[in-house]
Coordinates of C-alpha atoms in Angstrom, one line a residue:
M1183 CA 153.6 97.8 18.0
R1184 CA 153.3 99.8 14.8
I1185 CA 150.9 102.5 13.5
V1186 CA 149.7 101.9 10.0
F1187 CA 147.3 103.6 7.5
E1188 CA 143.9 101.9 7.3
H1189 CA 142.3 102.4 3.9
N1190 CA 139.1 100.4 4.5
I1191 CA 136.3 102.7 5.6
L1192 CA 134.0 99.8 6.0
Y1193 CA 136.3 98.1 8.5
I1194 CA 136.7 101.4 10.5
S1195 CA 133.0 101.8 10.6
V1196 CA 132.3 98.2 11.8
I1197 CA 135.0 98.1 14.4
S1198 CA 133.8 101.5 15.8
T1199 CA 130.2 100.3 15.9
I1200 CA 131.3 97.8 18.5
L1201 CA 132.2 100.5 21.0
I1202 CA 129.2 102.6 20.0
V1203 CA 126.9 99.8 20.9
L1204 CA 128.6 99.2 24.2
L1205 CA 128.4 102.9 25.0
L1206 CA 124.7 103.0 24.1
L1207 CA 124.1 100.0 26.4
V1208 CA 126.0 101.5 29.3
R1209 CA 124.2 104.8 28.7
G1210 CA 120.8 103.1 28.7
F1211 CA 121.3 101.0 31.8
F1212 CA 123.6 103.2 33.9
G1213 CA 123.2 106.6 32.4
T1214 CA 121.9 108.2 35.6
K1215 CA 124.7 106.8 37.8
I1216 CA 127.7 107.6 35.6
H1217 CA 129.0 111.2 35.1
R1218 CA 128.8 112.5 31.6
I1219 CA 132.5 113.3 31.5
F1220 CA 133.0 109.5 31.1
F1221 CA 130.7 109.5 28.0
T1222 CA 132.3 112.6 26.4
L1223 CA 135.7 111.0 26.8
A1224 CA 134.5 107.7 25.3
W1225 CA 132.7 109.5 22.4
T1226 CA 136.0 111.4 21.7
I1227 CA 137.8 108.1 21.3
V1228 CA 135.1 106.8 18.9
L1229 CA 135.3 110.1 16.9
I1230 CA 139.1 109.7 16.5
R1231 CA 138.6 106.1 15.3
L1232 CA 135.9 107.1 12.8
I1233 CA 137.8 110.1 11.4
L1234 CA 141.5 109.1 11.5
P1235 CA 142.3 106.2 9.1
I1236 CA 145.0 104.7 11.3
G1237 CA 145.4 101.5 13.2
V1238 CA 147.8 100.1 15.7
V1239 CA 149.3 96.7 14.9
V1240 CA 150.2 94.7 18.0
P1241 CA 152.4 91.6 18.2
V1242 CA 149.7 89.7 20.1
G1243 CA 147.3 87.7 17.9
W1244 CA 143.5 87.8 17.8
P1245 CA 141.2 84.9 18.3
G1246 CA 140.6 82.9 15.1
D1247 CA 137.0 84.1 14.6
A1248 CA 138.0 87.7 15.0
E1249 CA 140.8 87.4 12.4
A1250 CA 138.3 85.7 10.1
V1251 CA 135.9 88.6 10.4
Y1252 CA 138.8 91.0 9.8
G1253 CA 139.9 89.2 6.7
W1254 CA 136.3 89.2 5.4
L1255 CA 136.0 92.9 5.9
Q1256 CA 139.3 93.6 4.2
D1257 CA 138.3 91.4 1.2
I1258 CA 135.2 93.4 0.5
P1259 CA 136.0 95.4 -2.7
F1260 CA 135.2 98.9 -1.3
S1261 CA 136.6 100.4 -4.5
D1262 CA 133.5 99.0 -6.3
F1263 CA 131.3 101.2 -4.2
V1264 CA 133.5 104.3 -3.7
W1265 CA 131.3 106.5 -6.0
I1266 CA 128.2 105.6 -4.0
W1267 CA 130.0 106.4 -0.8
C1268 CA 131.2 109.7 -2.2
M1269 CA 127.8 110.8 -3.3
G1270 CA 126.3 109.9 0.1
A1271 CA 129.0 111.8 1.9
C1272 CA 128.6 114.8 -0.3
V1273 CA 124.8 114.9 0.2
T1274 CA 125.2 114.6 4.0
A1275 CA 127.8 117.3 4.1
I1276 CA 125.6 119.6 2.0
V1277 CA 122.7 119.2 4.4
F1278 CA 124.8 120.2 7.3
V1279 CA 126.5 123.1 5.4
V1280 CA 123.1 124.5 4.4
R1281 CA 121.9 124.4 8.1
Y1282 CA 125.1 126.2 9.1
I1283 CA 124.6 128.9 6.5
I1284 CA 121.1 129.5 7.8
W1285 CA 122.5 130.1 11.2
G1286 CA 125.1 132.4 9.7
R1287 CA 122.2 134.6 8.4
V1288 CA 120.7 134.6 11.9
L1289 CA 123.9 135.8 13.4
R1290 CA 124.3 138.6 10.8
E1291 CA 120.8 139.8 11.7
A1292 CA 121.6 139.7 15.4
L1293 CA 122.3 143.0 17.3
P1294 CA 124.8 143.6 20.1
I1295 CA 123.2 143.3 23.6
Q1296 CA 122.0 146.5 25.3
K1297 CA 122.4 147.2 29.0
V1298 CA 120.4 144.8 31.2
P1299 CA 118.8 146.1 34.4
D1300 CA 120.3 144.7 37.6
I1301 CA 123.1 143.0 35.5
D1302 CA 126.6 144.3 36.1
E1303 CA 128.5 145.0 32.9
E1304 CA 131.6 143.5 34.6
M1305 CA 129.9 140.1 34.3
F1306 CA 130.3 140.2 30.5
T1307 CA 133.8 141.8 30.7
F1308 CA 135.0 139.2 33.2
M1309 CA 133.8 136.3 31.1
G1310 CA 135.0 137.7 27.9
I1311 CA 131.8 136.8 26.1
R1312 CA 130.4 138.5 23.0
V1313 CA 126.7 138.6 23.4
F1314 CA 124.1 139.3 20.7
V1315 CA 120.3 139.3 20.6
S1316 CA 118.1 137.7 17.9
D1317 CA 114.4 137.5 17.5
R1318 CA 114.7 134.2 15.5
I1319 CA 115.7 132.0 18.4
S1320 CA 113.8 130.7 21.4
S1321 CA 116.6 129.9 23.8
P1322 CA 120.2 131.0 24.3
V1323 CA 122.8 129.4 22.1
T1324 CA 126.6 129.6 21.3
F1325 CA 127.3 129.9 17.6
G1326 CA 130.6 129.5 15.8
I1327 CA 133.7 127.3 16.0
F1328 CA 136.7 129.6 16.5
H1329 CA 135.2 133.0 17.0
Q1330 CA 132.2 132.1 19.1
K1331 CA 129.3 134.3 20.1
V1332 CA 126.4 133.9 22.4
L1333 CA 122.9 134.6 21.0
L1334 CA 120.1 135.5 23.4
P1335 CA 116.4 135.5 22.6
K1336 CA 114.6 138.8 22.3
Y1337 CA 113.0 138.4 25.8
Y1338 CA 116.4 138.7 27.5
M1339 CA 115.3 141.9 29.2
N1340 CA 112.8 139.9 31.3
L1341 CA 115.5 137.6 32.7
S1342 CA 116.5 137.9 36.3
R1343 CA 120.1 138.3 37.5
E1344 CA 120.3 134.7 38.5
Q1345 CA 118.9 133.4 35.2
F1346 CA 121.4 135.5 33.3
K1347 CA 124.2 134.2 35.5
F1348 CA 123.3 130.6 34.8
I1349 CA 123.0 131.3 31.0
L1350 CA 126.4 133.0 30.8
I1351 CA 128.2 130.3 32.9
H1352 CA 126.7 127.6 30.8
E1353 CA 127.6 129.2 27.5
K1354 CA 131.1 130.1 28.8
I1355 CA 131.7 126.5 29.6
H1356 CA 130.7 125.5 26.1
I1357 CA 133.2 128.1 24.8
D1358 CA 136.1 127.1 27.1
H1359 CA 135.7 123.4 26.2
H1360 CA 135.3 124.0 22.5
D1361 CA 132.1 122.0 22.4
N1362 CA 131.2 123.5 19.0
L1363 CA 134.4 122.1 17.6
N1364 CA 133.5 118.8 19.0
K1365 CA 130.1 119.0 17.3
F1366 CA 131.8 119.8 14.0
L1367 CA 133.9 116.6 14.4
I1368 CA 130.8 114.6 15.1
I1369 CA 129.3 116.0 11.9
L1370 CA 132.5 115.1 10.0
A1371 CA 132.3 111.5 11.3
V1372 CA 128.7 111.2 10.3
C1373 CA 129.5 112.5 6.8
I1374 CA 132.2 109.9 6.4
H1375 CA 130.1 107.1 7.8
W1376 CA 126.7 108.2 6.6
F1377 CA 125.8 104.6 5.7
N1378 CA 126.2 103.4 9.3
P1379 CA 123.0 103.9 11.3
F1380 CA 125.0 103.6 14.5
A1381 CA 127.0 106.7 13.5
W1382 CA 123.7 108.6 13.5
M1383 CA 122.8 107.3 16.9
M1384 CA 126.2 108.4 18.1
Y1385 CA 125.5 111.9 16.6
L1386 CA 122.3 112.2 18.7
C1387 CA 123.7 110.8 21.9
C1388 CA 127.0 112.6 21.8
N1389 CA 125.3 116.0 21.3
R1390 CA 123.1 115.2 24.4
D1391 CA 126.0 114.1 26.5
L1392 CA 128.0 117.3 25.6
E1393 CA 125.1 119.3 27.0
M1394 CA 124.7 117.2 30.1
A1395 CA 128.5 117.3 30.7
C1396 CA 128.2 121.1 30.5
D1397 CA 125.3 121.0 33.0
E1398 CA 127.5 119.0 35.4
K1399 CA 130.2 121.6 35.2
V1400 CA 127.8 124.4 35.9
I1401 CA 126.5 122.6 39.0
R1402 CA 130.1 122.0 40.1
Q1403 CA 130.8 125.7 39.7
V1404 CA 127.7 127.1 41.4
G1405 CA 127.4 124.4 44.0
E1406 CA 125.0 121.5 44.5
S1407 CA 122.7 123.8 46.4
G1408 CA 122.0 125.8 43.3
R1409 CA 121.0 122.8 41.1
E1410 CA 117.3 123.2 41.7
D1411 CA 117.3 126.9 40.7
Y1412 CA 119.4 125.9 37.6
A1413 CA 116.9 123.2 36.7
N1414 CA 114.0 125.7 37.0
V1415 CA 115.8 128.1 34.6
L1416 CA 116.4 125.2 32.2
I1417 CA 112.7 124.3 32.2
S1418 CA 111.5 127.9 31.8
L1419 CA 113.7 128.5 28.8
A1420 CA 113.2 125.1 27.1
S1421 CA 111.7 125.2 23.6
K1422 CA 111.7 122.9 20.6
E1423 CA 111.3 125.5 17.9
V1424 CA 114.9 125.9 17.0
I1425 CA 116.6 125.4 13.6
G1426 CA 120.1 124.1 12.8
E1427 CA 120.6 122.3 16.0
S1428 CA 123.9 120.8 15.0
A1429 CA 125.5 124.2 14.4
Y1430 CA 125.5 125.4 17.9
S1431 CA 125.5 124.6 21.7
G1432 CA 122.2 125.5 23.2
F1433 CA 121.3 126.3 26.8
A1434 CA 117.8 124.7 27.0
Q1435 CA 118.0 122.2 24.2
S1436 CA 118.8 118.5 23.8
A1437 CA 116.5 116.1 25.7
I1438 CA 115.3 118.4 28.5
R1439 CA 113.8 115.6 30.6
E1440 CA 117.0 113.6 30.6
R1441 CA 119.0 116.7 31.6
I1442 CA 116.6 117.6 34.4
V1443 CA 116.8 114.0 35.8
M1444 CA 120.6 114.2 35.6
I1445 CA 120.8 117.6 37.3
M1446 CA 118.5 116.7 40.2
G1447 CA 120.3 113.3 40.8
Y1448 CA 123.8 114.8 40.5
R1449 CA 126.4 113.8 43.1
G1450 CA 129.9 114.9 43.3
V1451 CA 132.6 112.9 41.5
K1452 CA 134.7 110.7 43.7
K1453 CA 138.4 110.3 43.1
W1454 CA 138.1 106.6 42.4
N1455 CA 135.7 107.5 39.6
Y1456 CA 138.5 109.1 37.6
A1457 CA 140.6 105.9 37.9
M1458 CA 137.6 103.9 36.6
Y1459 CA 137.1 106.3 33.7
G1460 CA 140.8 106.0 32.8
V1461 CA 140.7 102.2 32.8
A1462 CA 137.6 102.3 30.7
A1463 CA 139.1 104.8 28.2
L1464 CA 142.3 102.7 27.9
S1465 CA 140.2 99.6 27.3
S1466 CA 138.2 101.3 24.6
M1467 CA 141.4 102.0 22.7
L1468 CA 141.3 98.3 21.7
I1469 CA 139.2 99.4 18.7
F1470 CA 142.4 100.8 17.2
T1471 CA 144.2 97.5 17.3
M1472 CA 144.6 95.3 14.3
P1473 CA 145.9 91.7 13.9
A1474 CA 149.7 91.8 13.2
D1475 CA 149.7 89.2 10.6
G1476 CA 146.4 90.1 8.9
V1477 CA 146.9 93.8 8.4
L1478 CA 150.5 93.7 7.3
W1479 CA 150.0 90.8 4.8
M1480 CA 146.9 92.4 3.4
E1481 CA 148.5 95.9 3.3
G1482 CA 151.5 94.6 1.4
G1483 CA 154.0 93.3 3.8
Y1484 CA 157.0 94.7 5.7
P1485 CA 160.1 96.7 4.6
A1486 CA 163.6 95.3 4.3
A1487 CA 165.4 94.5 7.5
E1488 CA 166.9 97.4 9.4
N1489 CA 170.4 96.0 9.1
G1490 CA 170.1 96.2 5.3
G1491 CA 170.6 92.4 4.8
G1492 CA 168.5 90.4 2.5
S1493 CA 164.9 91.0 1.3
K1494 CA 161.6 89.7 2.3
G1495 CA 158.7 88.0 0.7
D1496 CA 155.6 86.6 2.5
V1497 CA 155.2 82.9 3.3
L1498 CA 153.3 82.1 6.5
T1499 CA 154.0 79.0 8.7
S1500 CA 152.6 77.7 12.0
D1501 CA 154.5 76.5 15.0
G1502 CA 155.2 72.9 14.9
E1503 CA 156.1 72.6 18.6
D1504 CA 152.9 70.8 19.7
T1505 CA 152.3 68.8 16.5
M1506 CA 153.2 65.2 16.1
E1507 CA 153.8 65.5 12.4
E1508 CA 157.4 65.8 11.1
Y1509 CA 158.2 68.0 8.1
E1510 CA 161.1 68.3 5.8
A1511 CA 162.4 71.4 7.4
V1512 CA 165.3 73.6 6.2
D1513 CA 167.7 75.4 8.5
V1514 CA 168.0 79.2 8.9
V1515 CA 170.9 80.6 6.9
E1516 CA 170.8 84.1 8.5
V1517 CA 168.8 86.0 11.1
L1518 CA 168.0 89.4 9.6
D1519 CA 166.2 91.0 12.4
E1520 CA 164.5 90.3 15.8
D1521 CA 162.1 92.5 17.6
S1522 CA 162.5 93.4 21.3
F1523 CA 159.2 91.6 22.2
G1524 CA 160.5 88.3 21.0
A1525 CA 157.3 88.0 19.0
R1526 CA 158.8 87.8 15.5
S1527 CA 162.1 87.2 13.7
Y1528 CA 163.1 87.8 10.1
V1529 CA 165.3 85.0 8.7
T1530 CA 166.5 83.6 5.3
V1531 CA 166.6 79.9 4.3
Q1532 CA 168.0 78.2 1.3
T1533 CA 165.9 76.0 -1.0
V1534 CA 167.1 72.8 -2.6
E1535 CA 167.9 74.8 -5.7
G1536 CA 170.3 77.0 -3.7
V1537 CA 168.1 80.1 -3.8
E1538 CA 167.4 82.1 -0.6
L1539 CA 163.9 82.7 0.6
C1540 CA 163.1 85.2 3.3
F1541 CA 160.7 84.4 6.2
K1542 CA 159.1 86.3 9.1
I1543 CA 158.6 84.0 12.1
L1544 CA 155.9 85.1 14.6
I1545 CA 157.1 83.4 17.8
Q1546 CA 154.2 84.2 20.1
K1547 CA 151.5 83.1 17.7
G1548 CA 153.5 80.1 16.6
I1549 CA 153.5 81.1 13.0
A1550 CA 156.2 82.1 10.6
A1551 CA 156.1 84.1 7.4
T1552 CA 158.1 85.7 4.6
N1553 CA 156.9 89.0 3.4
G1554 CA 157.3 91.6 0.6
G1555 CA 155.3 94.5 -0.8
V1556 CA 155.1 97.7 -2.8
I1557 CA 153.1 100.0 -0.5
T1558 CA 155.6 102.8 -0.2
S1559 CA 153.8 104.7 2.4
Y1560 CA 155.1 102.2 5.0
L1561 CA 158.8 102.5 4.0
P1562 CA 161.3 104.1 6.3
D1563 CA 163.8 106.5 4.6
G1564 CA 166.4 104.8 2.4
E1565 CA 164.6 101.4 2.2
T1566 CA 163.2 99.7 -0.9
W1567 CA 160.7 96.9 -1.5
R1568 CA 161.9 93.6 -2.9
A1569 CA 160.4 90.2 -3.4
G1570 CA 161.0 87.3 -1.0
M1571 CA 163.9 86.1 -3.1
D1572 CA 166.4 87.2 -5.7
D1573 CA 164.1 88.5 -8.5
T1574 CA 166.9 87.8 -11.1
Y1575 CA 166.9 84.1 -10.4
A1576 CA 165.9 81.9 -13.3
G1577 CA 164.6 78.3 -13.0
V1578 CA 162.6 76.3 -10.5
V1579 CA 161.9 77.2 -6.9
T1580 CA 160.8 74.7 -4.2
I1581 CA 159.2 76.3 -1.2
P1582 CA 160.2 74.2 1.9
E1583 CA 157.6 72.4 4.0
A1584 CA 158.9 74.0 7.2
V1585 CA 161.6 76.2 8.7
L1586 CA 163.8 74.9 11.6
Y1587 CA 164.4 77.9 13.9
K1588 CA 165.9 77.6 17.4
G1589 CA 165.1 73.9 17.6
K1590 CA 161.4 74.2 16.5
Q1591 CA 159.7 73.5 13.2
Y1592 CA 157.5 76.1 11.7
P1593 CA 155.4 74.5 8.9
V1594 CA 154.7 76.8 6.0
V1595 CA 151.0 77.5 5.7
R1596 CA 150.7 80.9 3.9
I1597 CA 152.2 82.6 0.9
G1598 CA 151.8 86.3 1.3
S1599 CA 151.3 89.3 -1.0
Y1600 CA 154.2 90.0 -3.4
S1601 CA 156.3 87.1 -2.1
F1602 CA 157.5 86.5 -5.7
Y1603 CA 157.0 90.0 -6.9
K1604 CA 158.4 90.5 -10.4
C1605 CA 160.4 87.3 -10.3
R1606 CA 160.2 87.3 -14.1
N1607 CA 162.6 84.4 -14.8
V1608 CA 161.1 81.8 -12.5
T1609 CA 159.6 79.0 -14.6
E1610 CA 158.2 76.7 -12.0
I1611 CA 157.3 77.0 -8.3
H1612 CA 156.7 73.9 -6.1
I1613 CA 154.3 74.7 -3.3
P1614 CA 154.2 72.3 -0.3
D1615 CA 150.9 70.7 0.7
T1616 CA 151.2 72.5 4.1
V1617 CA 150.2 75.8 2.6
Q1618 CA 146.6 76.7 3.4
E1619 CA 146.4 80.3 2.2
I1620 CA 147.7 82.4 -0.8
Q1621 CA 147.5 86.1 -0.5
E1622 CA 146.6 88.6 -3.3
K1623 CA 149.4 89.2 -5.9
A1624 CA 151.6 86.6 -4.3
F1625 CA 153.0 85.7 -7.8
Y1626 CA 152.7 89.2 -9.3
D1627 CA 154.4 89.5 -12.7
C1628 CA 156.0 86.1 -12.8
E1629 CA 156.0 86.3 -16.6
S1630 CA 157.9 83.0 -17.2
L1631 CA 155.9 80.9 -14.7
K1632 CA 154.5 78.0 -16.8
K1633 CA 153.6 75.4 -14.2
L1634 CA 152.0 75.7 -10.8
R1635 CA 150.6 72.9 -8.8
L1636 CA 148.3 74.2 -6.0
P1637 CA 148.5 72.5 -2.6
S1638 CA 145.9 70.0 -1.3
A1639 CA 145.4 71.8 2.0
L1640 CA 144.6 75.2 0.3
E1641 CA 141.6 76.8 2.0
T1642 CA 141.8 80.5 1.2
M1643 CA 142.9 82.4 -1.8
D1644 CA 142.6 86.2 -2.1
I1645 CA 141.9 88.2 -5.3
N1646 CA 143.7 86.6 -8.2
P1647 CA 147.3 86.0 -6.9
F1648 CA 148.5 85.3 -10.5
L1649 CA 148.2 88.8 -12.1
G1650 CA 150.8 89.2 -14.8
C1651 CA 151.6 85.4 -15.1
S1652 CA 151.4 85.6 -18.8
S1653 CA 153.0 82.2 -19.5
L1654 CA 150.7 80.2 -17.1
T1655 CA 148.5 78.1 -19.3
A1656 CA 146.7 75.9 -16.7
F1657 CA 146.3 75.3 -13.0
E1658 CA 147.0 71.9 -11.5
M1659 CA 145.1 70.7 -8.4
P1660 CA 145.3 67.3 -6.6
E1661 CA 142.1 65.2 -6.6
C1662 CA 141.9 65.2 -2.8
Q1663 CA 141.4 69.0 -2.8
S1664 CA 137.9 69.9 -1.6
Q1665 CA 137.8 73.7 -1.6
Y1666 CA 139.0 74.3 -5.1
L1667 CA 138.8 72.5 -8.4
V1668 CA 140.2 72.9 -11.9
K1669 CA 138.1 72.6 -15.1
D1670 CA 139.5 73.2 -18.5
G1671 CA 142.6 74.7 -16.9
A1672 CA 140.7 77.4 -15.0
L1673 CA 140.4 77.6 -11.2
Y1674 CA 137.0 77.3 -9.5
T1675 CA 135.7 77.3 -5.9
D1676 CA 132.3 76.8 -4.3
F1677 CA 131.8 73.4 -6.1
G1678 CA 132.5 74.9 -9.5
R1679 CA 130.0 77.7 -9.1
F1680 CA 132.5 80.5 -8.6
L1681 CA 135.2 81.1 -11.2
K1682 CA 138.3 82.3 -9.2
A1683 CA 141.0 82.7 -11.9
Y1684 CA 141.5 82.0 -15.6
P1685 CA 145.1 81.3 -16.7
Q1686 CA 146.5 84.3 -18.5
G1687 CA 148.7 82.3 -20.8
R1688 CA 145.9 80.0 -22.1
K1689 CA 145.3 80.9 -25.7
K1690 CA 141.7 80.2 -26.6
K1691 CA 139.5 82.5 -28.7
K1692 CA 136.2 81.5 -27.2
V1693 CA 135.4 80.5 -23.6
E1694 CA 132.0 79.1 -22.7
L1695 CA 131.3 78.8 -19.0
D1696 CA 129.2 75.9 -17.7
E1697 CA 125.6 76.5 -16.5
E1698 CA 126.4 76.0 -12.8
V1699 CA 128.7 79.0 -12.8
I1700 CA 126.8 81.9 -11.1
Q1701 CA 129.6 84.3 -10.3
I1702 CA 133.0 85.5 -11.5
A1703 CA 135.6 86.8 -9.1
T1704 CA 137.5 90.1 -9.2
S1705 CA 140.3 90.1 -11.8
A1706 CA 139.5 86.5 -12.7
F1707 CA 140.2 87.0 -16.4
Y1708 CA 143.0 89.5 -15.9
G1709 CA 145.1 89.7 -19.1
A1710 CA 143.5 86.6 -20.6
Q1711 CA 144.0 86.0 -24.3
V1712 CA 140.4 85.4 -25.2
E1713 CA 138.2 87.1 -27.8
V1714 CA 134.7 85.9 -26.9
V1715 CA 133.3 84.9 -23.5
V1716 CA 129.9 83.3 -23.2
L1717 CA 128.3 83.6 -19.8
P1718 CA 125.5 81.2 -18.8
K1719 CA 121.9 82.3 -18.0
S1720 CA 122.7 81.3 -14.4
M1721 CA 125.4 84.0 -14.1
V1722 CA 124.3 86.5 -11.5
R1723 CA 127.3 88.8 -10.9
V1724 CA 130.5 89.7 -12.6
K1725 CA 132.8 91.5 -10.1
G1726 CA 135.1 94.5 -10.5
R1727 CA 138.0 94.4 -12.9
C1728 CA 137.0 90.9 -14.0
F1729 CA 138.2 91.4 -17.6
Q1730 CA 140.9 93.9 -16.8
N1731 CA 143.6 94.2 -19.5
C1732 CA 141.9 91.7 -21.8
R1733 CA 143.0 93.6 -24.8
N1734 CA 141.9 90.9 -27.3
L1735 CA 138.4 90.6 -25.8
K1736 CA 135.7 91.7 -28.3
V1737 CA 132.3 90.3 -27.0
V1738 CA 130.9 89.1 -23.7
Q1739 CA 127.6 87.3 -24.2
A1740 CA 125.4 87.6 -21.1
S1741 CA 121.7 87.2 -20.2
Q1742 CA 119.5 90.2 -19.3
K1743 CA 119.8 89.5 -15.5
T1744 CA 123.6 89.3 -15.4
R1745 CA 125.0 92.3 -13.5
F1746 CA 128.5 93.8 -14.3
A1747 CA 130.6 95.9 -11.9
G1748 CA 131.3 99.4 -13.2
D1749 CA 135.0 98.7 -13.8
A1750 CA 134.6 95.1 -15.1
F1751 CA 136.1 96.0 -18.4
M1752 CA 139.0 98.2 -17.2
G1753 CA 141.7 98.1 -19.9
A1754 CA 139.5 96.1 -22.3
S1755 CA 138.5 99.0 -24.6
Q1756 CA 137.3 96.8 -27.5
A1757 CA 134.9 94.7 -25.5
Y1758 CA 131.1 95.1 -25.5
V1759 CA 128.3 93.2 -23.9
Y1760 CA 125.8 91.3 -26.1
R1761 CA 122.6 90.6 -24.2
Y1762 CA 120.6 87.5 -25.1
E1763 CA 117.2 86.4 -23.8

């Protein structure tokens, strides 16, 4: 198990929505039978997930469909929409801040409470509550986060001793349990995930559940015999004419009918209920889990082995134990590291050229991988990132079809991010046809790489894995390949309608795309040595950083309906768009 930083806000929002929907369903069908302490605990877990950008990587794999959804979410270029998200978050925050400022004015105009007939001053002293009076509120509220104060309406002199007692106990419970701080965290979560309608539903329901949980604690303190009197006080003080609801905890606010039903139907909490609540809370922690292979490959891999031996790249394989097919497997040269779960092992193998490649074998999932990366926030002290092989090696590299480890074959099916990171002297890489996936930046800065034949089984390719391959003039693809195809040296998918990558080393002044091409992928033309690019009328979208670092690019001809991402021309300062009819 490992805790990692999760940078994808969209993924956090979607995975949290799953628990929000479940809570809303439970709340709707069983709300009157389950104590509100359960919901406040569950909402707290949701808040932590929404606010803290962390995830827990577990060695147990996810179902295939779940991993596919996770990969799809991670592939969404959130950076293309970060300005829209920032503006929405700022506007939402400003609305809540303005409401809080309005309540600050109300508090400044409030006066300290005067002596109340038939009310002992010791009641205030004992509870330690600072009480003020305002003519701008209709029911008692607690205002503030750290230095909290209770505000009473101007008719407080007409309240009976019992009504006053219920009010003070209710507000004291809000103060002791820091409910206003919880409401602040709810607002913070809504500001971050303002685009998610379920976050706003959580905002409404969580505020209500905080009030009803407080009601439960009041009944527990005064006894079930006093719940009818408490309900009558609640009804008599209920009002809808209150401003800035999110800034405070109110006595007679938040779905009065729902609260009355809960109060009158309240039953004491049985001991077994707490066990059930604990199991439910632990189960809800699943929203923090992330697929071990997916997150770490996509986040940039693993650090060097703890024993300091070797380095790691990222080539994935699947367990060959149950397959009838035999592969040309290579033996393990050295075991670098094994975890205590027996779920994965780091090993090195030797290619036919005599160069060592590093692999990570995931035993429980039946897959193996090499890894490498540059995300330094994951590095323990004293460790450095390196590629999956010696980056000074010059010449040809042949990736083996499979790794033989403890008597089992693990066919290679994935090349992960930064596997050949800055292997500047490698001229040719032979990829076996067992490989089904190539991760982002797998061949980053392989400046001398001239020839690359893509495998026939290739199904998935992340954002241009060939950034910095300045000598690569054309892609090669076998005719039996169905997912990808090569036209004029460039790599396409979706039956030639989606340009995936243009070879950076291909010297061609003018590139004209065919009419069937409707979209260009992120970083597709990265560093390409072209001067003019003509886009067809059918072109709908050009994704972010498409022409990044195309320093020779001068003109991109496009129709009026073609849409460009805001950072499509990053590093291409000379380029401009010429629109044609």
